Amino acid sequence: MSTVGNPANIFWHENPVGKAEREKLLNQQGCVVWITGLSGSGKSTLACSLGRELQSRGKLSYVLDGDNLRHGLNKNLGFSPESRTENIRRTGEVANLFADAGLICIASLISPYRKDRDACRALLPDKKFIEVFMNMPLQLCEDRDPKGLYKLAREGKIKGFTGIDDPYEPPLNCEIELQLKDGVVPTPHEMAGQVVSYMENGGFLEAY
């Protein structure tokens, strides 16, 4: 009988170069910035703006975009609740590896289910999971509709669309919540600045 895949025959192999050494080399702390929110809330825009801002400060980051991941790592997954959970699980594991490498991993996904986001948080130690909630009104997201998906969902051509006929569970204790200010959407630069300020205050932009 084959024993391939049997956890009893799989052992963790320690690397002689540790995370602290990698972080010292990069002069930053590996972490995950997890941007969650409805489609059209500005997650990808913020992720790109944040990545550019970190780059300008000499900090190494990498963006894991939900749509991009579905072109490769997650291309065999659909949009059922089970597939969405697996989509987030895989992304969380990859994000954790990036953080362990000492990078600032920016994950940008709708990630509608709270338990799935919490499972990703649990992968990282010492508050290295920074959850950013794009708390934008559904009507705003639907008015933007950059991919035309809300229109298709309203017409019944897409089933199980988050915010229309599938729920979005907002974070209960996120580190950062971004929302309208006096009815106006903050600019990507302003929002990225808020995230960077949080990271600066938390010591993420320098090694221990």
Short mmCIF file of N, CA, C and O in Angstrom, two decimals, residues 32-36 47 62-66 91 95 105-109:
data_model
loop_
_atom_site.label_atom_id
_atom_site.label_comp_id
_atom_site.label_asym_id
_atom_site.label_seq_id
_atom_site.Cartn_x
_atom_site.Cartn_y
_atom_site.Cartn_z
N VAL A 32 1.79 40.09 6.94
CA VAL A 32 0.75 40.04 5.91
C VAL A 32 -0.22 41.19 6.12
O VAL A 32 -0.77 41.36 7.21
N VAL A 33 -0.40 42.00 5.08
CA VAL A 33 -1.44 43.02 5.07
C VAL A 33 -2.60 42.45 4.25
O VAL A 33 -2.48 42.31 3.03
N TRP A 34 -3.67 42.10 4.92
CA TRP A 34 -4.79 41.41 4.25
C TRP A 34 -5.92 42.42 4.01
O TRP A 34 -6.57 42.87 4.94
N ILE A 35 -6.13 42.77 2.73
CA ILE A 35 -7.14 43.77 2.36
C ILE A 35 -8.41 43.04 1.94
O ILE A 35 -8.40 42.26 0.99
N THR A 36 -9.49 43.29 2.65
CA THR A 36 -10.75 42.60 2.40
C THR A 36 -11.87 43.61 2.18
O THR A 36 -11.83 44.73 2.71
N ALA A 47 -3.87 48.07 -2.78
CA ALA A 47 -2.72 47.16 -2.75
C ALA A 47 -1.58 47.69 -3.61
O ALA A 47 -0.41 47.69 -3.19
N TYR A 62 5.20 42.23 -1.77
CA TYR A 62 4.66 41.51 -2.93
C TYR A 62 3.15 41.44 -2.79
O TYR A 62 2.63 41.14 -1.71
N VAL A 63 2.44 41.72 -3.89
CA VAL A 63 0.98 41.73 -3.88
C VAL A 63 0.44 40.39 -4.37
O VAL A 63 0.81 39.92 -5.46
N LEU A 64 -0.43 39.79 -3.57
CA LEU A 64 -1.20 38.62 -3.99
C LEU A 64 -2.61 39.11 -4.29
O LEU A 64 -3.39 39.39 -3.37
N ASP A 65 -2.93 39.23 -5.56
CA ASP A 65 -4.25 39.72 -5.97
C ASP A 65 -5.18 38.55 -6.24
O ASP A 65 -4.80 37.59 -6.93
N GLY A 66 -6.38 38.63 -5.71
CA GLY A 66 -7.32 37.51 -5.82
C GLY A 66 -7.58 37.07 -7.25
O GLY A 66 -7.57 35.88 -7.55
N THR A 91 -4.25 30.90 -0.41
CA THR A 91 -3.64 32.23 -0.41
C THR A 91 -3.01 32.54 0.94
O THR A 91 -1.91 33.11 1.01
N ALA A 95 0.81 33.50 1.57
CA ALA A 95 1.12 34.77 2.26
C ALA A 95 2.00 34.52 3.48
O ALA A 95 2.94 35.29 3.75
N CYS A 105 3.81 40.97 2.69
CA CYS A 105 2.90 40.41 1.70
C CYS A 105 1.56 41.14 1.78
O CYS A 105 0.94 41.22 2.83
N ILE A 106 1.15 41.69 0.64
CA ILE A 106 -0.12 42.42 0.56
C ILE A 106 -1.12 41.52 -0.17
O ILE A 106 -0.99 41.30 -1.37
N ALA A 107 -2.08 40.99 0.55
CA ALA A 107 -3.08 40.11 -0.04
C ALA A 107 -4.37 40.89 -0.25
O ALA A 107 -4.89 41.50 0.69
N SER A 108 -4.86 40.89 -1.48
CA SER A 108 -6.05 41.67 -1.83
C SER A 108 -7.11 40.73 -2.38
O SER A 108 -7.04 40.31 -3.54
N LEU A 109 -8.07 40.37 -1.53
CA LEU A 109 -9.13 39.44 -1.92
C LEU A 109 -10.43 39.83 -1.23
O LEU A 109 -10.42 40.34 -0.10
#
